[in-house]
CSV table of C-alpha atoms in Angstrom, one decimal:
chain,number,residue,atom,x,y,z
A,1,UNK,CA,6.9,-1.1,-49.4
A,2,UNK,CA,4.0,-0.1,-47.7
A,3,UNK,CA,1.0,1.9,-49.6
A,4,UNK,CA,-0.9,4.6,-47.5
A,5,UNK,CA,-4.3,5.3,-48.0
A,6,UNK,CA,-6.1,8.6,-48.2
A,7,UNK,CA,-8.3,9.2,-45.4
A,8,UNK,CA,-11.0,11.8,-45.0
A,9,UNK,CA,-12.1,13.7,-42.4
A,10,UNK,CA,-15.5,14.7,-41.8
A,11,UNK,CA,-16.0,18.9,-41.4
A,12,UNK,CA,-15.0,20.0,-37.4
A,13,UNK,CA,-17.7,21.2,-35.3
A,14,UNK,CA,-16.5,24.3,-35.8
A,15,UNK,CA,-15.8,24.5,-38.9
A,16,UNK,CA,-19.6,23.5,-39.5
A,17,UNK,CA,-20.8,26.2,-37.2
A,18,UNK,CA,-18.8,29.0,-39.2
A,19,UNK,CA,-20.6,27.9,-41.9
A,20,UNK,CA,-24.2,28.2,-41.3
A,21,UNK,CA,-22.8,31.1,-40.0
A,22,UNK,CA,-22.0,32.8,-43.2
A,23,UNK,CA,-24.6,31.6,-45.0
A,24,UNK,CA,-27.2,32.6,-42.6
A,25,UNK,CA,-25.8,36.2,-43.2
A,26,UNK,CA,-25.9,35.3,-46.7
A,27,UNK,CA,-29.8,35.3,-46.1
A,28,UNK,CA,-30.0,37.9,-43.7
A,29,UNK,CA,-28.3,40.4,-46.3
A,30,UNK,CA,-30.9,38.9,-49.1
A,31,UNK,CA,-33.9,39.2,-46.3
A,32,UNK,CA,-32.9,43.1,-45.9
A,33,UNK,CA,-32.3,43.5,-49.8
A,34,UNK,CA,-36.2,42.5,-50.3
A,35,UNK,CA,-36.8,44.5,-47.6
A,36,UNK,CA,-35.5,47.7,-49.2
A,37,UNK,CA,-36.7,46.8,-52.5
A,38,UNK,CA,-40.2,47.1,-51.0
A,39,UNK,CA,-40.3,50.6,-50.3
A,40,UNK,CA,-41.1,51.9,-53.8
A,41,UNK,CA,-44.2,49.4,-53.5
A,42,UNK,CA,-45.1,50.8,-49.0
A,43,UNK,CA,-44.6,54.6,-50.1
A,44,UNK,CA,-47.4,54.3,-53.2
A,45,UNK,CA,-50.3,52.0,-51.4
A,46,UNK,CA,-50.3,53.9,-48.7
A,47,UNK,CA,-51.9,57.1,-50.7
A,48,UNK,CA,-54.9,54.5,-50.8
A,49,UNK,CA,-54.6,52.1,-48.4
A,50,UNK,CA,-53.7,53.2,-44.4
A,51,UNK,CA,-50.6,51.1,-43.1
A,52,UNK,CA,-52.9,49.4,-40.3
A,53,UNK,CA,-54.3,48.1,-43.1
A,54,UNK,CA,-52.0,47.5,-45.6
A,55,UNK,CA,-49.7,45.5,-42.9
A,56,UNK,CA,-52.5,43.5,-41.5
A,57,UNK,CA,-53.8,42.0,-45.8
A,58,UNK,CA,-50.2,41.1,-46.1
A,59,UNK,CA,-48.9,39.8,-43.2
A,60,UNK,CA,-52.6,37.2,-43.3
A,61,UNK,CA,-51.6,36.6,-47.1
A,62,UNK,CA,-48.0,35.3,-45.8
A,63,UNK,CA,-49.2,33.1,-42.7
A,64,UNK,CA,-51.4,31.3,-45.1
A,65,UNK,CA,-49.1,30.9,-47.8
A,66,UNK,CA,-46.2,29.6,-44.8
A,67,UNK,CA,-48.9,27.3,-43.3
A,68,UNK,CA,-49.4,25.8,-47.1
A,69,UNK,CA,-46.2,25.2,-47.5
A,70,UNK,CA,-44.3,24.2,-44.5
A,71,UNK,CA,-47.8,23.6,-42.8
A,72,UNK,CA,-47.0,20.0,-42.1
A,73,UNK,CA,-43.9,21.0,-40.2
A,74,UNK,CA,-46.1,22.1,-37.3
A,75,UNK,CA,-46.4,18.3,-36.1
A,76,UNK,CA,-42.8,18.4,-34.5
A,77,UNK,CA,-43.6,21.4,-32.4
A,78,UNK,CA,-44.0,21.0,-28.7
A,79,UNK,CA,-46.9,23.2,-27.1
A,80,UNK,CA,-43.4,25.1,-25.8
A,81,UNK,CA,-42.8,25.6,-29.2
A,82,UNK,CA,-45.9,27.1,-30.4
A,83,UNK,CA,-46.5,29.5,-27.4
A,84,UNK,CA,-43.0,30.2,-27.9
A,85,UNK,CA,-43.0,31.4,-31.2
A,86,UNK,CA,-46.8,33.4,-30.8
A,87,UNK,CA,-45.2,35.7,-28.5
A,88,UNK,CA,-42.4,36.3,-31.0
A,89,UNK,CA,-44.9,37.3,-33.2
A,90,UNK,CA,-46.6,38.8,-31.4
A,91,UNK,CA,-43.7,41.3,-30.6
A,92,UNK,CA,-43.3,42.2,-34.0
A,93,UNK,CA,-46.6,42.7,-35.0
A,94,UNK,CA,-46.8,45.4,-31.9
A,95,UNK,CA,-43.0,46.3,-33.6
A,96,UNK,CA,-44.7,47.1,-36.4
A,97,UNK,CA,-47.9,48.7,-35.0
A,98,UNK,CA,-45.6,51.1,-32.6
A,99,UNK,CA,-43.6,52.2,-35.7
A,100,UNK,CA,-47.0,52.8,-38.0
A,101,UNK,CA,-48.4,55.3,-35.2
A,102,UNK,CA,-44.9,56.9,-34.2
A,103,UNK,CA,-44.4,57.6,-38.0
A,104,UNK,CA,-47.5,60.0,-38.1
A,105,UNK,CA,-46.4,62.1,-35.3
A,106,UNK,CA,-42.4,62.2,-36.4
A,107,UNK,CA,-40.3,62.7,-39.2
A,108,UNK,CA,-40.0,59.6,-41.8
A,109,UNK,CA,-35.7,60.1,-41.4
A,110,UNK,CA,-35.9,60.3,-37.8
A,111,UNK,CA,-38.0,57.6,-37.7
A,112,UNK,CA,-35.7,55.3,-40.0
A,113,UNK,CA,-33.0,55.9,-37.1
A,114,UNK,CA,-35.1,55.8,-34.0
A,115,UNK,CA,-35.7,52.6,-35.6
A,116,UNK,CA,-32.5,51.7,-36.3
A,117,UNK,CA,-31.3,51.8,-32.7
A,118,UNK,CA,-32.4,48.5,-32.4
A,119,UNK,CA,-28.9,47.3,-33.7
A,120,UNK,CA,-27.6,49.3,-29.8
A,121,UNK,CA,-30.5,48.0,-27.5
A,122,UNK,CA,-30.2,44.5,-29.1
A,123,UNK,CA,-27.1,43.7,-26.9
A,124,UNK,CA,-28.1,46.2,-24.4
A,125,UNK,CA,-31.2,44.5,-23.8
A,126,UNK,CA,-29.2,40.7,-24.3
A,127,UNK,CA,-26.7,42.1,-21.8
A,128,UNK,CA,-29.2,43.0,-19.2
A,129,UNK,CA,-32.1,40.3,-19.4
A,130,UNK,CA,-29.8,37.4,-19.6
A,131,UNK,CA,-26.0,38.6,-18.8
A,132,UNK,CA,-24.6,38.2,-22.4
A,133,UNK,CA,-21.3,39.4,-22.7
A,134,UNK,CA,-20.1,40.3,-26.5
A,135,UNK,CA,-16.4,40.9,-27.3
A,136,UNK,CA,-15.1,45.1,-27.7
A,137,UNK,CA,-15.2,44.4,-31.7
A,138,UNK,CA,-18.5,43.7,-31.7
A,139,UNK,CA,-19.7,46.8,-29.7
A,140,UNK,CA,-17.7,48.7,-32.1
A,141,UNK,CA,-19.4,47.1,-34.5
A,142,UNK,CA,-22.6,48.4,-33.0
A,143,UNK,CA,-21.2,51.6,-33.0
A,144,UNK,CA,-20.3,51.9,-36.4
A,145,UNK,CA,-23.6,50.8,-37.9
A,146,UNK,CA,-25.3,53.2,-35.7
A,147,UNK,CA,-23.1,55.5,-36.7
A,148,UNK,CA,-23.6,54.9,-40.6
A,149,UNK,CA,-27.7,55.4,-40.0
A,150,UNK,CA,-27.0,58.1,-38.8
A,151,UNK,CA,-25.5,59.8,-41.1
A,152,UNK,CA,-28.1,57.9,-44.0
A,153,UNK,CA,-31.1,59.3,-41.9
A,154,UNK,CA,-29.6,62.9,-41.0
A,155,UNK,CA,-27.2,63.5,-43.9
A,156,UNK,CA,-29.4,65.7,-45.7
A,157,UNK,CA,-29.4,68.3,-43.3
A,158,UNK,CA,-32.8,67.4,-41.1
A,159,UNK,CA,-32.2,67.5,-38.1
A,160,UNK,CA,-33.2,65.3,-34.7
A,161,UNK,CA,-36.1,67.2,-32.7
A,162,UNK,CA,-36.6,65.6,-29.5
A,163,UNK,CA,-38.2,63.0,-27.6
A,164,UNK,CA,-42.2,63.8,-28.8
A,165,UNK,CA,-45.1,61.5,-28.9
A,166,UNK,CA,-44.1,59.9,-32.3
A,167,UNK,CA,-40.4,59.4,-31.4
A,168,UNK,CA,-41.0,57.5,-27.7
A,169,UNK,CA,-43.5,55.2,-30.0
A,170,UNK,CA,-41.3,54.7,-32.5
A,171,UNK,CA,-38.0,54.3,-29.8
A,172,UNK,CA,-40.8,51.5,-28.4
A,173,UNK,CA,-40.9,49.8,-31.9
A,174,UNK,CA,-36.9,49.4,-31.9
A,175,UNK,CA,-37.0,47.7,-28.5
A,176,UNK,CA,-39.7,45.7,-29.4
A,177,UNK,CA,-37.6,44.7,-32.4
A,178,UNK,CA,-34.8,44.0,-30.3
A,179,UNK,CA,-36.6,41.8,-28.3
A,180,UNK,CA,-38.0,39.5,-31.2
A,181,UNK,CA,-33.9,39.3,-32.5
A,182,UNK,CA,-32.9,38.6,-29.0
A,183,UNK,CA,-35.4,35.7,-28.8
A,184,UNK,CA,-35.6,34.9,-32.8
A,185,UNK,CA,-31.9,33.7,-31.5
A,186,UNK,CA,-32.0,32.0,-27.9
A,187,UNK,CA,-35.7,30.2,-28.9
A,188,UNK,CA,-35.3,29.0,-32.3
A,189,UNK,CA,-33.5,25.8,-33.4
A,190,UNK,CA,-32.7,24.9,-36.4
A,191,UNK,CA,-34.6,21.7,-36.4
A,192,UNK,CA,-37.8,23.5,-35.9
A,193,UNK,CA,-37.4,26.7,-38.0
A,194,UNK,CA,-39.7,25.9,-40.2
A,195,UNK,CA,-43.1,24.9,-38.1
A,196,UNK,CA,-41.7,28.2,-35.9
A,197,UNK,CA,-41.7,30.6,-38.3
A,198,UNK,CA,-45.5,29.5,-39.4
A,199,UNK,CA,-45.9,30.6,-35.9
A,200,UNK,CA,-44.8,33.4,-35.4
A,201,UNK,CA,-46.4,34.9,-39.5
A,202,UNK,CA,-49.3,33.6,-37.5
A,203,UNK,CA,-48.9,35.9,-34.1
A,204,UNK,CA,-48.1,38.9,-36.7
A,205,UNK,CA,-50.9,38.8,-38.9
A,206,UNK,CA,-53.0,38.6,-35.5
A,207,UNK,CA,-51.4,41.3,-34.1
A,208,UNK,CA,-51.7,43.4,-37.4
A,209,UNK,CA,-55.1,42.4,-38.2
A,210,UNK,CA,-56.3,43.5,-34.4
A,211,UNK,CA,-54.5,47.3,-35.4
A,212,UNK,CA,-56.1,47.5,-38.6
A,213,UNK,CA,-59.8,46.6,-37.3
A,214,UNK,CA,-59.4,49.0,-34.9
A,215,UNK,CA,-58.8,51.8,-37.0
A,216,UNK,CA,-62.3,51.4,-38.3
A,217,UNK,CA,-62.1,48.5,-40.2
A,218,UNK,CA,-60.0,47.1,-42.9
A,219,UNK,CA,-59.8,48.9,-46.2
A,220,UNK,CA,-58.8,46.7,-49.4
A,221,UNK,CA,-56.7,47.9,-52.5
A,222,UNK,CA,-59.2,48.9,-55.5
A,223,UNK,CA,-57.0,48.5,-58.5
A,224,UNK,CA,-55.1,45.0,-60.0
A,225,UNK,CA,-51.6,46.7,-59.5
A,226,UNK,CA,-51.9,47.6,-55.6
A,227,UNK,CA,-53.3,43.8,-55.3
A,228,UNK,CA,-50.2,42.4,-57.3
A,229,UNK,CA,-47.9,44.8,-55.1
A,230,UNK,CA,-48.9,43.7,-51.9
A,231,UNK,CA,-49.3,39.8,-53.2
A,232,UNK,CA,-45.5,40.5,-53.6
A,233,UNK,CA,-44.7,41.8,-50.6
A,234,UNK,CA,-46.8,39.2,-48.9
A,235,UNK,CA,-44.4,35.9,-50.2
A,236,UNK,CA,-41.2,37.9,-50.5
A,237,UNK,CA,-41.5,40.1,-47.9
A,238,UNK,CA,-43.2,38.3,-45.4
A,239,UNK,CA,-43.5,34.2,-46.2
A,240,UNK,CA,-39.6,34.5,-47.5
A,241,UNK,CA,-38.3,36.7,-45.1
A,242,UNK,CA,-39.7,35.5,-42.1
A,243,UNK,CA,-39.1,31.9,-43.1
A,244,UNK,CA,-35.1,33.6,-43.6
A,245,UNK,CA,-34.7,35.4,-40.5
A,246,UNK,CA,-36.2,32.7,-38.4
A,247,UNK,CA,-33.6,29.6,-40.1
A,248,UNK,CA,-30.8,32.6,-40.0
A,249,UNK,CA,-31.0,32.9,-36.4
A,250,UNK,CA,-31.2,30.3,-35.1
A,251,UNK,CA,-28.0,29.8,-36.7
A,252,UNK,CA,-26.5,33.2,-35.3
A,253,UNK,CA,-26.4,35.4,-32.4
A,254,UNK,CA,-28.7,38.5,-31.7
A,255,UNK,CA,-26.3,41.3,-32.1
A,256,UNK,CA,-24.4,39.6,-35.4
A,257,UNK,CA,-28.0,40.0,-36.9
A,258,UNK,CA,-29.1,43.4,-35.5
A,259,UNK,CA,-26.1,44.6,-37.8
A,260,UNK,CA,-27.1,42.9,-40.5
A,261,UNK,CA,-30.4,44.1,-40.3
A,262,UNK,CA,-29.1,47.5,-40.7
A,263,UNK,CA,-28.3,47.7,-44.0
A,264,UNK,CA,-32.2,47.7,-45.2
A,265,UNK,CA,-31.4,51.8,-45.8
A,266,UNK,CA,-29.0,51.1,-47.4
A,267,UNK,CA,-31.0,48.6,-49.4
A,268,UNK,CA,-33.2,51.1,-49.7
A,269,UNK,CA,-31.0,54.3,-51.3
A,270,UNK,CA,-29.6,52.1,-53.8
A,271,UNK,CA,-32.9,50.9,-54.8
A,272,UNK,CA,-33.7,54.3,-55.1
A,273,UNK,CA,-30.5,55.4,-57.1
A,274,UNK,CA,-31.4,52.2,-59.7
A,275,UNK,CA,-35.5,52.2,-60.0
A,276,UNK,CA,-36.1,55.9,-58.6
A,277,UNK,CA,-33.6,57.9,-60.4
A,278,UNK,CA,-32.3,59.6,-57.6
A,279,UNK,CA,-28.5,60.3,-57.3
A,280,UNK,CA,-25.5,58.8,-56.2
A,281,UNK,CA,-24.8,61.0,-52.6
A,282,UNK,CA,-21.9,61.4,-50.5
A,283,UNK,CA,-24.1,61.0,-48.0
A,284,UNK,CA,-25.7,57.5,-49.1
A,285,UNK,CA,-21.5,56.3,-49.5
A,286,UNK,CA,-20.3,57.6,-46.2
A,287,UNK,CA,-23.7,55.6,-44.6
A,288,UNK,CA,-23.4,53.0,-46.5
A,289,UNK,CA,-19.6,52.2,-46.4
A,290,UNK,CA,-20.0,52.8,-42.3
A,291,UNK,CA,-22.4,50.8,-42.7
A,292,UNK,CA,-21.1,47.5,-44.3
A,293,UNK,CA,-18.1,48.2,-42.2
A,294,UNK,CA,-19.9,47.3,-39.5
A,295,UNK,CA,-20.7,44.0,-41.3
A,296,UNK,CA,-16.8,43.2,-41.9
A,297,UNK,CA,-15.7,44.3,-37.9
A,298,UNK,CA,-18.3,41.8,-36.5
A,299,UNK,CA,-17.9,38.9,-39.4
A,300,UNK,CA,-14.4,39.4,-39.5
A,301,UNK,CA,-12.7,40.3,-36.8
A,302,UNK,CA,-15.4,39.7,-34.5
A,303,UNK,CA,-15.5,36.2,-34.8
A,304,UNK,CA,-11.7,36.1,-34.7
A,305,UNK,CA,-12.1,37.9,-30.9
A,306,UNK,CA,-14.9,35.1,-29.7
A,307,UNK,CA,-12.4,32.4,-30.8
A,308,UNK,CA,-8.9,33.9,-29.2
A,309,UNK,CA,-10.3,35.6,-25.8
A,310,UNK,CA,-9.1,33.0,-22.6
A,311,UNK,CA,-11.3,32.3,-20.0
A,312,UNK,CA,-14.3,33.6,-21.0
A,313,UNK,CA,-17.5,30.7,-21.2
A,314,UNK,CA,-18.1,29.5,-24.1
A,315,UNK,CA,-21.2,31.6,-25.7
A,316,UNK,CA,-24.4,29.2,-25.7
A,317,UNK,CA,-25.2,28.1,-29.3
A,318,UNK,CA,-28.7,30.0,-31.3
A,319,UNK,CA,-31.6,27.8,-30.0
A,320,UNK,CA,-29.5,25.7,-27.3
A,321,UNK,CA,-32.3,24.8,-24.9
A,322,UNK,CA,-32.7,26.5,-21.0
A,323,UNK,CA,-30.9,23.1,-19.7
A,324,UNK,CA,-28.2,23.1,-21.8
A,325,UNK,CA,-27.4,26.4,-21.6
A,326,UNK,CA,-27.3,26.0,-17.4
A,327,UNK,CA,-25.1,22.3,-18.6
A,328,UNK,CA,-22.3,24.8,-19.7
A,329,UNK,CA,-23.0,27.2,-17.5
A,330,UNK,CA,-22.2,25.4,-14.7
A,331,UNK,CA,-18.9,23.6,-16.5
A,332,UNK,CA,-17.7,27.2,-17.0
A,333,UNK,CA,-17.9,28.0,-13.5
A,334,UNK,CA,-20.5,29.8,-13.4
A,335,UNK,CA,-23.6,29.7,-10.6
A,336,UNK,CA,-26.3,27.7,-12.3
A,337,UNK,CA,-28.9,30.3,-9.9
A,338,UNK,CA,-27.6,33.1,-12.7
A,339,UNK,CA,-27.6,31.4,-15.6
A,340,UNK,CA,-30.9,30.0,-15.5
A,341,UNK,CA,-32.8,33.1,-15.0
A,342,UNK,CA,-36.3,33.2,-16.8
A,343,UNK,CA,-36.9,35.5,-20.4
A,344,UNK,CA,-38.5,38.2,-20.3
A,345,UNK,CA,-41.2,36.0,-22.2
A,346,UNK,CA,-40.4,32.5,-20.5
A,347,UNK,CA,-43.4,30.1,-22.7
A,348,UNK,CA,-44.2,27.4,-19.8
């Protein structure tokens, strides 16, 4: 009689990658929930603290907190990593400032919609700058999320007034957010995400600090409640969110991350119902439903389409070294010079 013993097999790389992608999606959903919950705090604080000053204070506190927690991870970074992360942080800081200046001369609904268009700009810029091809189903998810944003922002009857200075500044901020998301997915590797997140936050704090000083000096909160709200936003909507976003996007494509990020206004509306006494409306149900449907399409159907499309080169993994991208492209029959195009803000 022959005895056979069961053999334990390790998870395949594809299974591990899918598990990491699912965890990354969950992390970004939690980030958008935290951001959505902070709208009430921001709405009350901007009555006493100018928006640029508020951003400067909370991001400086967030940078100090991240240095205290992840400071030791900086030793693992190369000069290239530091410069790249700093540039990503500066781009994010510029997006914050552009959005703030744009909001001064446009409506909140228009600002929310135009900023949310980063979900459309992310795949477009990735295609134009890097030649990244996406499955057709992912473009469907992008369109669904953009439609959901339009319903949430304009469902109350307020129309789009056209493109003035405020709208153009806000659209520029959406482009900056898109570049930041693309860069996170392309140049942040999982093993260096913690350290690079610290440097990114330093870049954000520096940029927003300059923006606050440019307005004639930074005004501090005058009450303990104001400081408590800023510390909450700094630690959770700032430090925790930046770390989670860097960790998550080092494990997932930028366009999928952008689709998940459109949940922010949905969470803001949900918290408005739970805490602000607002009512559940058809606008919230329809707009939120479209965005949730977009996430389902991107996560489930998009993953299946990417695995089943024949004859397409493998997609570079998030955070992959550019030299590995070239080798992958050459191995798939793509011309090396085309695959090796320099990124828009490649660090030296």
